[in-house]
Each structure stands twice: as C-alpha cells, then as structure tokens.
CSV table of N, CA and C in Angstrom, one decimal:
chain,number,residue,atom,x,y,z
A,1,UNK,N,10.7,-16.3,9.1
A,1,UNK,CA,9.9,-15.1,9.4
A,1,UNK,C,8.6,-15.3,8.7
A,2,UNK,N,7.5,-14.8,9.2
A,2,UNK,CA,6.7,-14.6,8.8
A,2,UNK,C,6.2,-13.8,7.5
A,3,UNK,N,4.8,-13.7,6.6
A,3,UNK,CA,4.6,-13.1,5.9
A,3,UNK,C,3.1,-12.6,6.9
A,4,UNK,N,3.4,-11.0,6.7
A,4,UNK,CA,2.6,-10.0,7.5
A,4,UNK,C,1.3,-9.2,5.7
A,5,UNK,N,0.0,-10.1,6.3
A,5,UNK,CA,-1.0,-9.3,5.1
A,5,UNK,C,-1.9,-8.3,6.0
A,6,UNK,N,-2.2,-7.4,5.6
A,6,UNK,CA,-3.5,-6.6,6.4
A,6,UNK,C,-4.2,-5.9,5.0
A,7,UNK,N,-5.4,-6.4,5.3
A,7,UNK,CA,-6.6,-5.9,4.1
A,7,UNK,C,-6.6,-4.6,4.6
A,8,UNK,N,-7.1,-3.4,3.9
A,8,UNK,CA,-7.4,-1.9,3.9
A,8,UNK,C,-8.6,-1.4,2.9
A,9,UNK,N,-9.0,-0.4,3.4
A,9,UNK,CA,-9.9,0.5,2.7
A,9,UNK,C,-9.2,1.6,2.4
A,10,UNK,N,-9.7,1.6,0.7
A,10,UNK,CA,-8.7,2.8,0.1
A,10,UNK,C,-10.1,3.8,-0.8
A,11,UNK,N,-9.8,5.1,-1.0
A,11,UNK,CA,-10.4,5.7,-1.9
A,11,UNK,C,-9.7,5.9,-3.1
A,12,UNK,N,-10.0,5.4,-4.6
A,12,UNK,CA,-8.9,6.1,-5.7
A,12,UNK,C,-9.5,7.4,-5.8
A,13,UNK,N,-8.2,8.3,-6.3
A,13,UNK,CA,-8.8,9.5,-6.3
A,13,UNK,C,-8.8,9.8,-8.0
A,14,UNK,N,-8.6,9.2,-8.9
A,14,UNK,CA,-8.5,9.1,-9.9
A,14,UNK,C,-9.2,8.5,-10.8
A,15,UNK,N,-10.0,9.6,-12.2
A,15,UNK,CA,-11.2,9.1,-12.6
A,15,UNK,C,-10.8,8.3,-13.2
A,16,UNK,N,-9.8,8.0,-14.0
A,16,UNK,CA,-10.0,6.6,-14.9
A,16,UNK,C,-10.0,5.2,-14.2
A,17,UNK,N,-9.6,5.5,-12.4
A,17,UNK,CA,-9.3,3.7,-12.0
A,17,UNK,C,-10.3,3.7,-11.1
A,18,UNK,N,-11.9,5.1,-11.4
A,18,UNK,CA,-12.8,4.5,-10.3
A,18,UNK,C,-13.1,3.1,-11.2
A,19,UNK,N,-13.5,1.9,-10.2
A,19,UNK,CA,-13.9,0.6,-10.1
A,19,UNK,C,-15.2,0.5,-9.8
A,20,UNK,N,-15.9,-0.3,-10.2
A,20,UNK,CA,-17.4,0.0,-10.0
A,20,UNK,C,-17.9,-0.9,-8.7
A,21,UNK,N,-17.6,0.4,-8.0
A,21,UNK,CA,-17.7,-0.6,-6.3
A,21,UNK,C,-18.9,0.5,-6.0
A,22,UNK,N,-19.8,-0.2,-5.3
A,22,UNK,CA,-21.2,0.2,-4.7
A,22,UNK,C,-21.0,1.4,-3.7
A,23,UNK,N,-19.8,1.9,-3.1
A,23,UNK,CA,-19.6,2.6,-1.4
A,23,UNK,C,-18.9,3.6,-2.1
A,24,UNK,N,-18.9,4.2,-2.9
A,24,UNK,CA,-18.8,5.1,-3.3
A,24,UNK,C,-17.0,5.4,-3.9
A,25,UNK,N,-16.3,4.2,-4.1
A,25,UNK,CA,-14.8,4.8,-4.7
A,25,UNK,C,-13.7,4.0,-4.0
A,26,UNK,N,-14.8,3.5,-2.4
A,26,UNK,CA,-13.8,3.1,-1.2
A,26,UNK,C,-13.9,1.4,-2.3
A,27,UNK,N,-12.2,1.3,-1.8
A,27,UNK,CA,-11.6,-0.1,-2.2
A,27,UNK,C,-10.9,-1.2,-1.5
A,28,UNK,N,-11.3,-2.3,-1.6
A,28,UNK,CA,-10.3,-3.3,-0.7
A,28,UNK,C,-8.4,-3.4,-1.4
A,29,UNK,N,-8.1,-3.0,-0.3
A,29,UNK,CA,-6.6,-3.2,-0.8
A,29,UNK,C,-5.9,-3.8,-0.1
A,30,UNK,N,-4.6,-4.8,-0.4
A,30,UNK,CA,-4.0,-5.9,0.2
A,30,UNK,C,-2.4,-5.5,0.2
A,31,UNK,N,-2.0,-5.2,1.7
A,31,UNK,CA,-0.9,-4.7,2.1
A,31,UNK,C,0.0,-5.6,2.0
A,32,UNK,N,1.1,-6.4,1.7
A,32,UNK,CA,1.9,-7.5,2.4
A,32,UNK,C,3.4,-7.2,2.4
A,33,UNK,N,3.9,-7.9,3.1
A,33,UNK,CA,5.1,-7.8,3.7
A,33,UNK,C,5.6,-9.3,3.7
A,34,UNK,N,6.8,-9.5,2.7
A,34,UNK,CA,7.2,-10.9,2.8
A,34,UNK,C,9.3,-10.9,2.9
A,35,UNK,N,9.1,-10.5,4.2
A,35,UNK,CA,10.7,-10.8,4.5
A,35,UNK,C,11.6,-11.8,4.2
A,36,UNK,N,10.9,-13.2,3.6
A,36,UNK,CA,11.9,-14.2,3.0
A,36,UNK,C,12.0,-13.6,1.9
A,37,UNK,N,11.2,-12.9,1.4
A,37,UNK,CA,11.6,-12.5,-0.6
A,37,UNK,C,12.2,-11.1,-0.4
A,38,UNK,N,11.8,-10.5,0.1
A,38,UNK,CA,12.8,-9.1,1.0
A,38,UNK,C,12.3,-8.4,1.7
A,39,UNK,N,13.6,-8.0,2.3
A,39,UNK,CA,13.0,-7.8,3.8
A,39,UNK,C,13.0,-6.3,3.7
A,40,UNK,N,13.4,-5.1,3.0
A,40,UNK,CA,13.2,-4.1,3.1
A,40,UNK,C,12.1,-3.6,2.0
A,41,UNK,N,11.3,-4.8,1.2
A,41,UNK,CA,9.9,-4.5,0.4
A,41,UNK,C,9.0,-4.3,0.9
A,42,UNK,N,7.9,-3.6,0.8
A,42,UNK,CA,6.8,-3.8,0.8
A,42,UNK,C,5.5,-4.0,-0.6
A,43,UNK,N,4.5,-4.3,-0.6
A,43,UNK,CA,3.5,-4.7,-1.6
A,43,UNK,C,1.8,-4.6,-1.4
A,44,UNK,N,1.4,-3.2,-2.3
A,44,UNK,CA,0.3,-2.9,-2.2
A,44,UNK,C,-0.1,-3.1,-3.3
A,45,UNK,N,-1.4,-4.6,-3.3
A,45,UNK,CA,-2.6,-4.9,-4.5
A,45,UNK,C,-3.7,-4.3,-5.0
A,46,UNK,N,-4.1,-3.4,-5.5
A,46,UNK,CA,-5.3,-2.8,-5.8
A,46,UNK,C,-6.1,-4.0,-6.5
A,47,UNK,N,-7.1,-4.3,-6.1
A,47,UNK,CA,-8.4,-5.0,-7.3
A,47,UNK,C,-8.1,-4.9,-8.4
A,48,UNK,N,-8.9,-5.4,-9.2
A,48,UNK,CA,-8.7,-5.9,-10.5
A,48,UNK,C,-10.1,-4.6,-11.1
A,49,UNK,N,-10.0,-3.9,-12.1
A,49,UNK,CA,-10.6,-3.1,-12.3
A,49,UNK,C,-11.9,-3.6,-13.5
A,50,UNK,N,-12.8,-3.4,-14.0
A,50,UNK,CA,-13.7,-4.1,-15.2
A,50,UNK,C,-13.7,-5.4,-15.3
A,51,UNK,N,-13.3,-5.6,-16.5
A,51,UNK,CA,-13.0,-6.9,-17.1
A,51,UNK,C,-11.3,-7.6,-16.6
A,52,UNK,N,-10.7,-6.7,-15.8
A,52,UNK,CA,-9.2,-7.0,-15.6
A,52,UNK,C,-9.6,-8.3,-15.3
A,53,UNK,N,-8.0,-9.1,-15.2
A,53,UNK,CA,-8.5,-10.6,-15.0
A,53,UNK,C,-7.8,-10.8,-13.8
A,54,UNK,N,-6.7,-9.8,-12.9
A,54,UNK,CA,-6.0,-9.9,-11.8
A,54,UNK,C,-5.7,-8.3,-11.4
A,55,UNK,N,-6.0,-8.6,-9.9
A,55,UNK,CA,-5.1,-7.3,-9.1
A,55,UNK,C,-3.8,-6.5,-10.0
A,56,UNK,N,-3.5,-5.3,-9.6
A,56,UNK,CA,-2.3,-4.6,-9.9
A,56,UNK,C,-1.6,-4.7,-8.9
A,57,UNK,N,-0.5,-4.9,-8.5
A,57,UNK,CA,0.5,-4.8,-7.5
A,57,UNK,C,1.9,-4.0,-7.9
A,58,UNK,N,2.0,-3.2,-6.6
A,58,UNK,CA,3.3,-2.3,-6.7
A,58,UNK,C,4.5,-2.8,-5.5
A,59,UNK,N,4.9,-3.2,-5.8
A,59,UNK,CA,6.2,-3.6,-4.6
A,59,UNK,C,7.3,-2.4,-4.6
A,60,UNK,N,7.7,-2.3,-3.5
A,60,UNK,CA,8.1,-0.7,-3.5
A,60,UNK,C,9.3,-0.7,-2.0
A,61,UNK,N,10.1,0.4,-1.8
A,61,UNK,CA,10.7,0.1,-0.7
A,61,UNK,C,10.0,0.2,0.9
A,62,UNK,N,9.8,-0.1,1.6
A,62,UNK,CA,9.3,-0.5,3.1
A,62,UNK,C,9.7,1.2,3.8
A,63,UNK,N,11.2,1.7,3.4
A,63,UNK,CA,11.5,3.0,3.9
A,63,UNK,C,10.5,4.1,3.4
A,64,UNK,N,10.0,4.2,2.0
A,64,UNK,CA,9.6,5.0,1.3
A,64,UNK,C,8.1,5.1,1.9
A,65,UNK,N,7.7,3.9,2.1
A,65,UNK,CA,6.4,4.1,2.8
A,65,UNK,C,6.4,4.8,4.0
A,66,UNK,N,7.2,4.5,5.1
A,66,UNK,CA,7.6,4.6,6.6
A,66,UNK,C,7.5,6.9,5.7
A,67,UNK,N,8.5,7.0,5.1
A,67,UNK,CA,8.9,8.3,5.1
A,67,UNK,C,7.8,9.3,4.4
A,68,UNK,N,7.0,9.0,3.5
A,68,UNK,CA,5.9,9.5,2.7
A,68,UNK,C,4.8,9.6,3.6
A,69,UNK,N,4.6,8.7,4.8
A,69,UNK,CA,3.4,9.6,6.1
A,69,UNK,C,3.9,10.7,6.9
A,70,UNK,N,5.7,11.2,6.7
A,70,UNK,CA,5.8,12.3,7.8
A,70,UNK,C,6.1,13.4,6.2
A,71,UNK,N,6.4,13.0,5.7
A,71,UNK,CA,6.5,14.2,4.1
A,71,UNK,C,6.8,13.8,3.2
A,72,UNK,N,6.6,14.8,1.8
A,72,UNK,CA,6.1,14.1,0.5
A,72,UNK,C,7.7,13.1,0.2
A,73,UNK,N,7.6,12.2,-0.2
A,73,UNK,CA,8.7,10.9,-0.6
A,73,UNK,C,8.8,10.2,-1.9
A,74,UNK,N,9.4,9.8,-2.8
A,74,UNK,CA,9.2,9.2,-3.5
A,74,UNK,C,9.7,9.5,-5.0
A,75,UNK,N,10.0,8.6,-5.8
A,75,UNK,CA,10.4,9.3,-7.5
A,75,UNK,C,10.1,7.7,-8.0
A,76,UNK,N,9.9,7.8,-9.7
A,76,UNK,CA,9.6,6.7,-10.6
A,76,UNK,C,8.3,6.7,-9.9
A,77,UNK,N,8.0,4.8,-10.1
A,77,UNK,CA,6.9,4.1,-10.1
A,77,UNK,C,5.7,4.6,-9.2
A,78,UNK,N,6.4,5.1,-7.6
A,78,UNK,CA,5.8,5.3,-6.5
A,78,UNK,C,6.1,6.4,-5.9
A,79,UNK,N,5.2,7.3,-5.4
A,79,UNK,CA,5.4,8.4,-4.7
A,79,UNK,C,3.9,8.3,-3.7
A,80,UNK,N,4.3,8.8,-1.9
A,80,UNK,CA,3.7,8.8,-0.8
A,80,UNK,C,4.0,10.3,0.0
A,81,UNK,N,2.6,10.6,0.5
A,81,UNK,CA,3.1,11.8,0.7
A,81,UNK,C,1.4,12.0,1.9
A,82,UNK,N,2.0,12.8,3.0
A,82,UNK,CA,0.4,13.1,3.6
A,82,UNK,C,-0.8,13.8,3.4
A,83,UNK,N,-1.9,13.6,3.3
A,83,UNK,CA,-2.7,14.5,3.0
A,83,UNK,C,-3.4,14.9,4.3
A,84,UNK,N,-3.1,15.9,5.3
A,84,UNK,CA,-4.1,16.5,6.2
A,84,UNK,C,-3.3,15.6,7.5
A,85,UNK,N,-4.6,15.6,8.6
A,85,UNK,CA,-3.6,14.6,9.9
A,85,UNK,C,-4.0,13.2,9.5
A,86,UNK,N,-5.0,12.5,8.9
A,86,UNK,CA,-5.6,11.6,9.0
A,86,UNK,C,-5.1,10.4,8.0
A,87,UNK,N,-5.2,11.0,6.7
A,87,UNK,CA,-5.2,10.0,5.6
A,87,UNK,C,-3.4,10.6,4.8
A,88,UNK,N,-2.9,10.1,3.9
A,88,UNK,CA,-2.2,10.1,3.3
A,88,UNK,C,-2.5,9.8,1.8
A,89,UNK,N,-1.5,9.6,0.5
A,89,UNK,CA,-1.8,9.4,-0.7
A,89,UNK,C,-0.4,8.4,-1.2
A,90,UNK,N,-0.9,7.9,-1.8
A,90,UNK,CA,-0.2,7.1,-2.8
A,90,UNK,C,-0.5,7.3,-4.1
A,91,UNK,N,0.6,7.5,-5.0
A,91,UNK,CA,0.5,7.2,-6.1
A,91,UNK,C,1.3,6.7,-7.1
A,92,UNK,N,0.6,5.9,-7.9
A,92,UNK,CA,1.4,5.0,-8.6
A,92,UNK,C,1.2,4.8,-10.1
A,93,UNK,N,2.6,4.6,-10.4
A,93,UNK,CA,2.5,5.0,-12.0
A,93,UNK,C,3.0,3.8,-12.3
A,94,UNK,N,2.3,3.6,-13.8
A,94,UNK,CA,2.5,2.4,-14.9
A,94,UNK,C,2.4,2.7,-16.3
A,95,UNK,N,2.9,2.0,-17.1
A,95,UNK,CA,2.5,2.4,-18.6
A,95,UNK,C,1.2,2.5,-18.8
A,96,UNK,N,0.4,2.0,-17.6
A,96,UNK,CA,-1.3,2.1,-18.2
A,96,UNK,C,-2.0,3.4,-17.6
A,97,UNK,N,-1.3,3.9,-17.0
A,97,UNK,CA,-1.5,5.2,-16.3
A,97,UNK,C,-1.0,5.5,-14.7
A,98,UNK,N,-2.0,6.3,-14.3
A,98,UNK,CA,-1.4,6.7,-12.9
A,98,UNK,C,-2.4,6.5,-11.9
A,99,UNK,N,-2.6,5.8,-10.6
A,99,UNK,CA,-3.6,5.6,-10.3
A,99,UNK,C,-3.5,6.1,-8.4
A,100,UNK,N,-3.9,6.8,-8.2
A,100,UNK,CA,-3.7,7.9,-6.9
A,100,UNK,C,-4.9,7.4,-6.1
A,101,UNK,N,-4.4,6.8,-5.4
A,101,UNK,CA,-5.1,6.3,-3.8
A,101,UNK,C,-5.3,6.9,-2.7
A,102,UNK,N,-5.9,7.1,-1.7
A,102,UNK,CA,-6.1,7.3,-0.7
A,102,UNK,C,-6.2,6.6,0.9
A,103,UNK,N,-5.3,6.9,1.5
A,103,UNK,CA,-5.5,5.8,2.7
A,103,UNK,C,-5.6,6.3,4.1
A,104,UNK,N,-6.2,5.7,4.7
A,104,UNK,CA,-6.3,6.2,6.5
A,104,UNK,C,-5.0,6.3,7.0
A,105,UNK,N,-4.2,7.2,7.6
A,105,UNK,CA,-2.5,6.9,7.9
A,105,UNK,C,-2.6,5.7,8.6
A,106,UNK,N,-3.9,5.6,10.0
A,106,UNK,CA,-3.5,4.8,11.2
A,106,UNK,C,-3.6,3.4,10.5
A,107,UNK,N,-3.7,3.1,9.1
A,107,UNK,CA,-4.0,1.7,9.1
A,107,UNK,C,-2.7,1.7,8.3
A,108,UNK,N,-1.9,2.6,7.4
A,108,UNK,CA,-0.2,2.2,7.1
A,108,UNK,C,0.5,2.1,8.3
A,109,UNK,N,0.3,3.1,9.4
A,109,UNK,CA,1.3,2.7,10.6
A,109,UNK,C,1.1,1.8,11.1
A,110,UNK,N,0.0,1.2,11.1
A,110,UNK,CA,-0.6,-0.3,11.3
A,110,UNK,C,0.3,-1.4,10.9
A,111,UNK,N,0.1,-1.4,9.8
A,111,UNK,CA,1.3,-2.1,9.0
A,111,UNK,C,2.3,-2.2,9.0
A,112,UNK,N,3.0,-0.8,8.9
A,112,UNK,CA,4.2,-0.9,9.2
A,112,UNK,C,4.9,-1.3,10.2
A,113,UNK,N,4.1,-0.9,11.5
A,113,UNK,CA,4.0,-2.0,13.0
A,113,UNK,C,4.3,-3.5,12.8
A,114,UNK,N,3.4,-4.0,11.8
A,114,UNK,CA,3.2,-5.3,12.3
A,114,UNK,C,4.3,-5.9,11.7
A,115,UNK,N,4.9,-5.0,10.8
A,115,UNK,CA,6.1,-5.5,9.8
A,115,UNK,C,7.3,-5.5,10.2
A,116,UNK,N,7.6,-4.5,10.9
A,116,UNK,CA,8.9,-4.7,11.7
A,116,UNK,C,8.9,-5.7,13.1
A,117,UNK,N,7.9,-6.0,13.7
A,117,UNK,CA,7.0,-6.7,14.9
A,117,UNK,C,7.5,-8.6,13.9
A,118,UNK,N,7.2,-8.5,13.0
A,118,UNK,CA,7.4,-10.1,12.0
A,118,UNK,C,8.9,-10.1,12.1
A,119,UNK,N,9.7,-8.7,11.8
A,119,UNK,CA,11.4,-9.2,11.6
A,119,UNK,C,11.8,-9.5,13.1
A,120,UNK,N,11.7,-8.4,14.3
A,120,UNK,CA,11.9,-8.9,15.4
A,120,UNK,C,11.7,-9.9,16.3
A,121,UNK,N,10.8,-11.2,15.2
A,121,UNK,CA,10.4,-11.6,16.2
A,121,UNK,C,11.1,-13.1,15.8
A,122,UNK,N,12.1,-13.3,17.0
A,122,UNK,CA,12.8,-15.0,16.7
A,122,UNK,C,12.2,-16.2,16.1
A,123,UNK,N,13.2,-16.5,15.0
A,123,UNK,CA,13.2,-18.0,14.2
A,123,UNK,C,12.6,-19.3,15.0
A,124,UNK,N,11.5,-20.0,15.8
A,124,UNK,CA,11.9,-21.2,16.5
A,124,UNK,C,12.4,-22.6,15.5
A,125,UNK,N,13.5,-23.1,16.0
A,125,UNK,CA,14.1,-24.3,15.0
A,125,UNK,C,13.1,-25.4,15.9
C-alpha cells in the first residue's frame, strides 16, 4: 500500500504557536497516511515554530478525524470538532502547550478520500 501525503493550509488560532509567517497566521501543514505502519493512523505535521529545529507531529486515530467533521470528537492529546459549514478545528495538546488549528473541512475530506482510496486499492506482485 501506498503512503497518501497532502500538503494543507491551516490557520493556528492560538497566540502562543502564531509562527512568523508573512499571510497572516495561514500555515503549511503535512497530512499523511502510512498504512504499512498503521492502517487505522493518521498524522498531522505543523512547522517548526522560531528557532524549533523540526516540525511537531500528532499521530492520532483515522476514525477520530473522519468523526470530529460531523461533531465535536475526541479526548487526551487530540480533539476535532466543526467550526461553521466550511472549516473545522483541531486541537492539540502537549506538555508544551495546546496548539488549536484551523482547517478547510473540504481539504480533510480530501484526505480522508484519498486514504481509504490507498487501502482499497490492490497489492500488484
């Protein structure tokens, strides 16, 4: 199987993890989907913030995403939930704090598409 990446634009909505990005807040974020390592994961990278020296990454369950665009979902590290018809919210907690994202829904259903589209689609030997 495949490994399914889709780049995204995110807004944080949280003052301590704005990033000093020129567009006002909007961020590159890196979706991926790796079914040999597991197939019911998914993994969202945020940038590397100041002086950070690497991305943050939250690996999380695949269902929890799927269920946090139709209503609020989630406990511990990760909670997803919709905001309005358009965008939805992530947020994600660490010992370094909490860092609340913002995302277009059509570009998680996006993903989430292309992620089940990767399992369904036959091994060629």
């Amino acid at each position: 199987m495949s490994v399914v990446e889709q780049h995204a634009r995110a807004h944080i909505l949280t003052d301590a993890d704005l990033p000093d990005w020129d567009d006002g807040g909007a961020i590159p974020v890196l979706l991926r989907y790796d079914p040999d390592r597991d197939p019911r994961a998914v993994c969202v990278a945020l940038p590397a913030r100041g002086q950070a020296p690497a991305s943050r990454e939250w690996t999380f369950p695949r269902a929890l995403l799927e269920q946090g665009l139709r209503a609020p979902a989630g406990t511990g590290e990760v909670r997803v939930w919709p905001c309005g018809r358009v965008q939805a919210v992530v947020e994600f907690h660490s010992p370094q704090g909490c860092s609340v994202v913002q995302f277009e829904t059509k570009a998680l259903m996006r993903f989430l598409r292309r992620t089940y589209t990767a399992v369904a689609q036959p091994v060629a030997h």
